[in-house]
Amino acid sequence: MPTSWFIWTLAYFYIFFFIVFRYFKVSLSVKVLLVCGLVLLYTFIAPYLGIPTWRYCSNPGFCVGMIFALFDENIKRRFVRWQVLLALCLVCITTRLHIPSLVLICLYPIALFLLMYVIRGFKENKIVKFLSTISLEMFIIQFIPIYIMMNDLHVKSTWLMVIGVLLLDILLAYLMYLLVRWVKNFSTAIK
């Protein structure tokens, strides 16, 4: 079930983290890079093992996130937002080149992470505040809008697909957020 990609990814990450952090006696930086290496190795051999794309295409985004989390202070000190934004633009331009589809699929989570890194300082912005409120829900259900746009609505245009998925993801995530809040309030009220 493609909507369960997150569960599969977490399972692999737990295995990779356990192997590296249990059996390798090296610095934290090297451990994170080793985990990233295992994740990327899995991502690149998964297609040859017949594993569906949805079970590995977001993994490089996790690697970028781990590296940024580890070196966040150095990145903040050495790079400014326009440099990260430039990197984001380069990732987006690269996706328009004729490159293998696996590389293309893996660049999208990286681009999304870089975008979130750029806008994270804009806390006073109402849009960013709203999106950060529903970010977990958006992350968990992201395949559902993709599935609807591709299989139910049969959208062929890349731009319409991206815009439609984003809008549908925000709408469904917000509804999920409201439902979870309602259930929490209801369960608290009946106690």
Backbone as numpy.savetxt, mean C-alpha at the origin, in Angstrom:
# Nx Ny Nz CAx CAy CAz Cx Cy Cz
-9.56 -15.56 -2.88 -10.41 -14.40 -2.88 -9.50 -13.16 -2.88
-9.50 -12.39 -3.96 -8.58 -11.25 -4.09 -8.70 -10.20 -2.99
-9.86 -10.07 -2.36 -9.98 -9.07 -1.30 -9.23 -9.48 -0.04
-8.72 -10.70 0.00 -7.96 -11.15 1.17 -6.46 -11.01 0.98
-6.03 -10.20 0.01 -4.60 -10.04 -0.28 -3.83 -9.60 0.96
-4.45 -8.77 1.79 -3.79 -8.23 2.96 -3.42 -9.34 3.94
-4.31 -10.32 4.11 -4.06 -11.44 5.02 -2.86 -12.25 4.52
-2.82 -12.53 3.21 -1.69 -13.28 2.63 -0.39 -12.52 2.84
-0.42 -11.22 2.56 0.78 -10.41 2.68 1.28 -10.41 4.13
0.38 -10.25 5.09 0.78 -10.27 6.50 1.39 -11.61 6.88
0.82 -12.70 6.37 1.37 -14.02 6.68 2.81 -14.14 6.19
3.06 -13.72 4.95 4.42 -13.78 4.42 5.36 -12.89 5.22
4.89 -11.69 5.56 5.74 -10.78 6.30 6.08 -11.33 7.68
5.12 -11.95 8.35 5.41 -12.55 9.66 6.48 -13.63 9.53
6.39 -14.43 8.49 7.39 -15.48 8.28 8.76 -14.85 8.02
8.81 -13.86 7.12 10.08 -13.21 6.78 10.68 -12.51 8.00
9.84 -11.80 8.76 10.33 -11.12 9.96 10.89 -12.14 10.95
10.16 -13.23 11.16 10.61 -14.24 12.12 11.97 -14.80 11.71
12.10 -15.18 10.45 13.37 -15.76 9.98 14.52 -14.80 10.21
14.34 -13.55 9.78 15.44 -12.58 9.85 15.74 -12.18 11.29
14.70 -11.82 12.06 14.94 -11.30 13.40 15.31 -12.41 14.39
15.02 -13.64 14.09 15.37 -14.75 14.98 16.77 -15.30 14.70
17.14 -15.38 13.43 18.36 -16.10 13.07 19.51 -15.24 12.58
19.30 -13.96 12.38 20.39 -13.11 11.90 20.82 -12.15 13.01
22.07 -12.19 13.37 22.61 -11.32 14.42 23.35 -10.15 13.76
22.57 -9.22 13.23 23.11 -8.04 12.55 22.34 -6.82 13.03
22.74 -5.66 12.55 22.07 -4.42 12.98 20.63 -4.36 12.46
19.85 -3.50 13.07 18.45 -3.33 12.69 18.32 -2.93 11.21
19.19 -2.05 10.75 19.15 -1.61 9.35 19.34 -2.79 8.41
20.29 -3.64 8.70 20.56 -4.80 7.85 19.37 -5.77 7.92
18.78 -5.94 9.10 17.61 -6.82 9.23 16.46 -6.33 8.36
16.18 -5.03 8.39 15.10 -4.48 7.57 15.41 -4.70 6.09
16.66 -4.47 5.69 17.03 -4.69 4.29 16.93 -6.17 3.91
17.26 -7.07 4.83 17.11 -8.51 4.56 15.63 -8.89 4.40
14.78 -8.36 5.26 13.33 -8.61 5.12 12.86 -8.09 3.77
13.28 -6.89 3.41 12.90 -6.33 2.11 13.40 -7.21 0.96
14.61 -7.74 1.10 15.15 -8.64 0.09 14.30 -9.89 -0.07
13.88 -10.49 1.06 13.02 -11.67 1.00 11.67 -11.35 0.38
11.12 -10.20 0.75 9.83 -9.79 0.20 9.94 -9.60 -1.32
10.99 -8.91 -1.76 11.16 -8.66 -3.20 11.45 -9.97 -3.94
12.21 -10.86 -3.32 12.47 -12.16 -3.94 11.15 -12.91 -4.14
10.32 -12.93 -3.10 9.00 -13.57 -3.21 8.17 -12.90 -4.31
8.19 -11.57 -4.36 7.40 -10.82 -5.34 7.81 -11.19 -6.76
9.09 -11.39 -6.99 9.55 -11.67 -8.35 9.46 -13.14 -8.73
9.45 -14.07 -7.76 9.30 -15.48 -8.14 7.84 -15.94 -8.07
6.98 -15.17 -7.41 5.57 -15.55 -7.27 4.88 -15.83 -8.62
5.09 -15.00 -9.66 4.41 -15.29 -10.93 4.82 -16.64 -11.52
6.07 -17.02 -11.32 6.56 -18.30 -11.86 6.02 -19.49 -11.08
5.56 -19.23 -9.85 4.98 -20.29 -9.03 3.46 -20.39 -9.23
2.92 -19.52 -10.09 1.49 -19.54 -10.37 0.65 -18.83 -9.32
1.29 -18.01 -8.49 0.57 -17.28 -7.44 -0.12 -16.07 -8.09
-1.41 -15.86 -7.79 -2.13 -14.74 -8.41 -1.49 -13.39 -8.07
-1.56 -12.46 -9.01 -0.95 -11.14 -8.87 -1.39 -10.42 -7.61
-2.67 -10.53 -7.25 -3.20 -9.79 -6.11 -2.55 -10.20 -4.79
-1.85 -11.36 -4.76 -1.22 -11.79 -3.51 0.18 -11.24 -3.33
0.71 -10.53 -4.31 2.08 -10.02 -4.14 2.31 -8.61 -4.68
1.38 -8.03 -5.41 1.67 -6.77 -6.09 1.86 -5.57 -5.16
1.34 -5.62 -3.94 1.50 -4.50 -3.01 2.76 -4.60 -2.15
3.44 -5.72 -2.20 4.58 -5.95 -1.32 5.69 -4.90 -1.41
6.06 -4.43 -2.61 7.12 -3.41 -2.65 6.75 -2.13 -1.90
5.48 -1.80 -1.84 5.05 -0.64 -1.06 5.37 -0.81 0.42
5.22 -2.04 0.93 5.57 -2.33 2.32 7.07 -2.13 2.54
7.86 -2.58 1.58 9.32 -2.43 1.71 9.71 -0.96 1.78
9.13 -0.16 0.89 9.41 1.27 0.91 8.99 1.86 2.25
7.84 1.42 2.76 7.37 1.90 4.06 8.31 1.55 5.20
8.83 0.32 5.19 9.77 -0.10 6.25 11.06 0.71 6.18
11.55 0.91 4.99 12.80 1.68 4.83 12.59 3.12 5.27
11.47 3.72 4.86 11.19 5.10 5.27 11.01 5.18 6.78
10.36 4.18 7.40 10.17 4.20 8.85 11.51 4.10 9.57
12.40 3.28 9.06 13.71 3.09 9.68 14.58 4.33 9.56
14.54 4.94 8.40 15.43 6.08 8.13 14.68 7.40 8.08
13.53 7.48 8.71 12.67 8.66 8.62 13.37 9.95 8.99
14.09 9.95 10.09 14.77 11.18 10.53 15.82 11.62 9.50
16.60 10.68 8.98 17.59 11.02 7.96 16.92 11.54 6.69
15.82 10.93 6.31 15.11 11.37 5.10 14.58 12.78 5.31
13.98 13.02 6.47 13.45 14.36 6.75 14.55 15.40 6.77
15.72 15.03 7.29 16.83 15.97 7.37 17.45 16.24 6.01
17.54 15.22 5.17 18.27 15.36 3.91 17.40 15.69 2.71
16.15 15.32 2.78 15.28 15.55 1.62 14.14 16.46 2.02
13.69 17.21 1.07 12.53 18.06 1.29 11.39 17.51 0.44
10.21 18.04 0.67 9.03 17.51 -0.01 9.16 17.52 -1.53
9.77 18.54 -2.09 9.81 18.61 -3.55 10.66 17.49 -4.12
11.67 17.03 -3.36 12.49 15.92 -3.84 11.72 14.61 -3.82
10.92 14.39 -2.78 10.09 13.19 -2.72 9.02 13.27 -3.81
8.47 14.46 -4.00 7.47 14.65 -5.06 8.10 14.38 -6.43
9.33 14.78 -6.62 10.04 14.49 -7.87 10.20 12.98 -8.05
10.54 12.28 -6.97 10.65 10.81 -7.04 9.30 10.20 -7.40
8.22 10.74 -6.84 6.88 10.27 -7.16 6.59 10.47 -8.65
6.94 11.63 -9.17 6.73 11.90 -10.60 7.53 10.93 -11.46
8.75 10.64 -11.06 9.58 9.69 -11.81 8.96 8.30 -11.81
8.40 7.90 -10.67 7.72 6.61 -10.61 6.54 6.60 -11.57
5.76 7.67 -11.58 4.59 7.75 -12.46 5.00 7.77 -13.93
6.07 8.48 -14.26 6.55 8.51 -15.65 7.04 7.13 -16.05
7.71 6.45 -15.16 8.22 5.11 -15.44 7.08 4.16 -15.79
5.92 4.35 -15.16 4.79 3.46 -15.43 4.29 3.60 -16.86
4.61 4.70 -17.54 4.16 4.90 -18.92 5.13 4.28 -19.93
6.29 3.85 -19.49 7.26 3.22 -20.39 6.88 1.77 -20.63
7.46 1.18 -21.64 7.20 -0.23 -21.93 8.11 -1.10 -21.07
7.59 -1.41 -19.88 8.35 -2.24 -18.95 7.48 -3.44 -18.56
8.07 -4.49 -18.03 7.27 -5.67 -17.66 6.12 -5.32 -16.72
5.00 -5.98 -16.89 3.80 -5.65 -16.12 4.02 -5.85 -14.62
4.86 -6.81 -14.22 5.12 -7.01 -12.79 5.75 -5.77 -12.18
6.72 -5.19 -12.88 7.37 -3.97 -12.38 6.34 -2.84 -12.32
5.51 -2.74 -13.34 4.48 -1.70 -13.38 3.51 -1.85 -12.22
3.05 -3.07 -11.96 2.11 -3.33 -10.87 2.75 -2.97 -9.53
4.02 -3.25 -9.37 4.70 -2.99 -8.10 4.99 -1.50 -7.88
5.01 -0.71 -8.95 5.30 0.72 -8.80 4.12 1.50 -8.21
2.90 1.03 -8.43 1.74 1.77 -7.92 1.72 1.90 -6.41
1.95 0.81 -5.63 1.98 1.00 -4.18 3.11 1.92 -3.72
4.24 1.87 -4.43 5.36 2.75 -4.08 4.96 4.20 -4.33
4.31 4.45 -5.46 3.86 5.81 -5.77 2.87 6.31 -4.73
1.94 5.44 -4.32 0.96 5.83 -3.31 1.64 6.14 -1.99
2.63 5.32 -1.59 3.35 5.57 -0.35 4.08 6.91 -0.42
4.77 7.17 -1.53 5.50 8.44 -1.66 4.54 9.63 -1.59
3.38 9.49 -2.21 2.39 10.57 -2.14 1.97 10.81 -0.70
1.72 9.74 0.05 1.31 9.90 1.44 2.45 10.50 2.28
3.68 10.18 1.94 4.82 10.75 2.64 4.90 12.26 2.41
4.59 12.67 1.19 4.64 14.10 0.86 3.56 14.87 1.60
2.33 14.32 1.66 1.23 15.09 2.23 1.04 14.89 3.72
1.86 14.06 4.35 1.63 13.77 5.77 1.79 14.99 6.66
2.50 15.99 6.24 2.67 17.18 7.06 1.52 18.15 6.95
0.57 17.86 6.09 -0.55 18.78 5.88 -1.73 18.41 6.77
-1.49 18.24 8.06 -2.53 17.78 8.99 -3.71 18.75 9.08
-3.46 20.03 8.88 -4.55 20.99 9.01 -5.51 20.96 7.83
-5.14 20.30 6.75 -5.98 20.17 5.58 -7.13 19.21 5.88
-8.39 19.64 5.66 -9.56 18.83 5.99 -9.62 17.55 5.16
-9.20 17.63 3.92 -9.23 16.45 3.05 -8.25 15.39 3.57
-7.05 15.81 3.91 -6.05 14.88 4.44 -6.52 14.31 5.77
-7.12 15.14 6.59 -7.63 14.69 7.89 -8.71 13.61 7.69
-9.62 13.87 6.75 -10.68 12.90 6.46 -10.10 11.60 5.92
-9.18 11.69 4.96 -8.59 10.48 4.39 -7.79 9.70 5.42
-7.13 10.39 6.35 -6.38 9.68 7.38 -7.32 8.95 8.34
-8.55 9.48 8.50 -9.53 8.83 9.35 -9.97 7.49 8.78
-10.08 7.41 7.45 -10.56 6.19 6.81 -9.46 5.41 6.09
-8.20 5.74 6.36 -7.10 5.12 5.62 -7.01 3.62 5.83
-7.24 3.13 7.04 -7.18 1.69 7.28 -8.26 0.98 6.46
-9.46 1.51 6.47 -10.55 0.91 5.71 -10.24 0.93 4.21
-9.68 2.04 3.73 -9.31 2.14 2.31 -8.27 1.09 1.96
-7.32 0.91 2.83 -6.24 -0.04 2.61 -6.76 -1.47 2.55
-7.66 -1.81 3.47 -8.15 -3.18 3.57 -9.07 -3.56 2.41
-9.92 -2.64 1.96 -10.90 -3.01 0.94 -10.53 -2.57 -0.47
-9.29 -2.19 -0.70 -8.94 -1.59 -1.98 -9.19 -2.46 -3.19
-9.21 -3.78 -3.05 -9.44 -4.62 -4.23 -10.90 -4.63 -4.65
-11.82 -4.40 -3.73 -13.25 -4.43 -4.06 -13.59 -3.39 -5.13
-13.19 -2.11 -4.98 -13.46 -1.14 -6.05 -12.79 -1.51 -7.38
-11.58 -2.07 -7.30 -10.90 -2.49 -8.52 -11.71 -3.58 -9.21
-12.18 -4.53 -8.45 -12.98 -5.63 -8.99 -14.27 -5.10 -9.62
-14.95 -4.21 -8.92 -16.20 -3.63 -9.44 -15.95 -2.88 -10.74
-14.92 -2.05 -10.77 -14.64 -1.26 -11.97 -14.26 -2.14 -13.16
-13.47 -3.19 -12.91 -13.02 -4.05 -14.01 -14.08 -5.05 -14.45
-14.71 -5.72 -13.50 -15.58 -6.84 -13.84 -17.06 -6.49 -13.93
-17.52 -5.56 -13.11 -18.94 -5.21 -13.15 -19.21 -4.05 -14.10
-18.35 -3.04 -14.07 -18.56 -1.87 -14.93 -17.75 -1.94 -16.24
-16.80 -2.86 -16.33 -15.98 -3.09 -17.54 -15.30 -1.82 -18.05
-14.71 -1.07 -17.13 -14.01 0.16 -17.50 -12.68 -0.21 -18.15
-12.41 0.38 -19.30 -11.18 0.08 -20.05 -10.14 1.21 -19.95
-10.58 2.43 -19.78 -9.68 3.58 -19.72 -8.92 3.59 -18.39
-7.61 3.73 -18.48 -6.78 3.75 -17.27 -7.17 4.91 -16.37
-7.35 6.10 -16.95 -7.67 7.27 -16.14 -9.03 7.14 -15.47
-10.03 6.65 -16.21 -11.35 6.44 -15.60 -11.27 5.37 -14.52
-10.47 4.36 -14.76 -10.29 3.29 -13.78 -9.69 3.84 -12.48
-8.63 4.61 -12.59 -7.96 5.16 -11.40 -8.91 6.09 -10.64
-9.57 6.99 -11.35 -10.49 7.94 -10.71 -11.66 7.20 -10.09
-12.24 6.25 -10.83 -13.38 5.48 -10.32 -13.01 4.65 -9.11
-11.86 3.98 -9.15 -11.43 3.16 -8.01 -11.20 4.05 -6.79
-10.55 5.19 -6.99 -10.29 6.08 -5.86 -11.59 6.57 -5.23
-12.53 7.04 -6.06 -13.80 7.54 -5.52 -14.61 6.43 -4.85
-14.68 5.28 -5.50 -15.42 4.16 -4.93 -14.76 3.66 -3.65
-13.45 3.64 -3.62 -12.72 3.22 -2.43 -13.01 4.16 -1.26
-13.00 5.45 -1.52 -13.29 6.43 -0.46 -14.71 6.26 0.04
-15.66 6.10 -0.88 -17.07 5.94 -0.49 -17.27 4.66 0.35
-16.77 3.54 -0.14 -16.93 2.28 0.59 -16.19 2.30 1.93
-15.01 2.90 1.95 -14.25 2.98 3.20 -14.99 3.83 4.23
-15.58 4.93 3.78 -16.32 5.79 4.69 -17.55 5.07 5.24
-18.25 4.34 4.38 -19.42 3.58 4.84 -19.00 2.50 5.84
-17.86 1.87 5.57 -17.34 0.85 6.49 -16.95 1.49 7.82
-16.32 2.65 7.76 -15.94 3.38 8.96 -17.17 3.73 9.81
-18.23 4.22 9.15 -19.47 4.56 9.87 -20.11 3.32 10.48
-20.11 2.22 9.75 -20.69 0.99 10.25 -19.94 0.49 11.49
-18.62 0.51 11.43 -17.81 0.07 12.57 -18.06 0.96 13.78
-18.13 2.27 13.57 -18.42 3.20 14.69 -19.80 2.91 15.28
-20.79 2.65 14.41 -22.14 2.36 14.88 -22.16 1.09 15.71
-21.48 0.05 15.24 -21.42 -1.23 15.97 -20.74 -1.03 17.32
-19.64 -0.27 17.35 -18.95 0.01 18.62 -19.87 0.74 19.59
-20.54 1.77 19.10 -21.46 2.54 19.96 -22.62 1.67 20.44
-23.14 0.84 19.55 -24.26 -0.04 19.90 -23.83 -1.06 20.94
-22.64 -1.66 20.75 -22.18 -2.67 21.71 -21.86 -2.04 23.08
-21.39 -0.80 23.07 -21.14 -0.10 24.33 -22.45 0.23 25.03
-23.47 0.59 24.25 -24.75 0.97 24.83 -25.47 -0.21 25.48
-25.30 -1.41 24.91 -26.02 -2.58 25.48 -25.28 -3.22 26.65
-24.06 -2.78 26.93 -23.32 -3.34 28.08 -23.83 -2.78 29.33
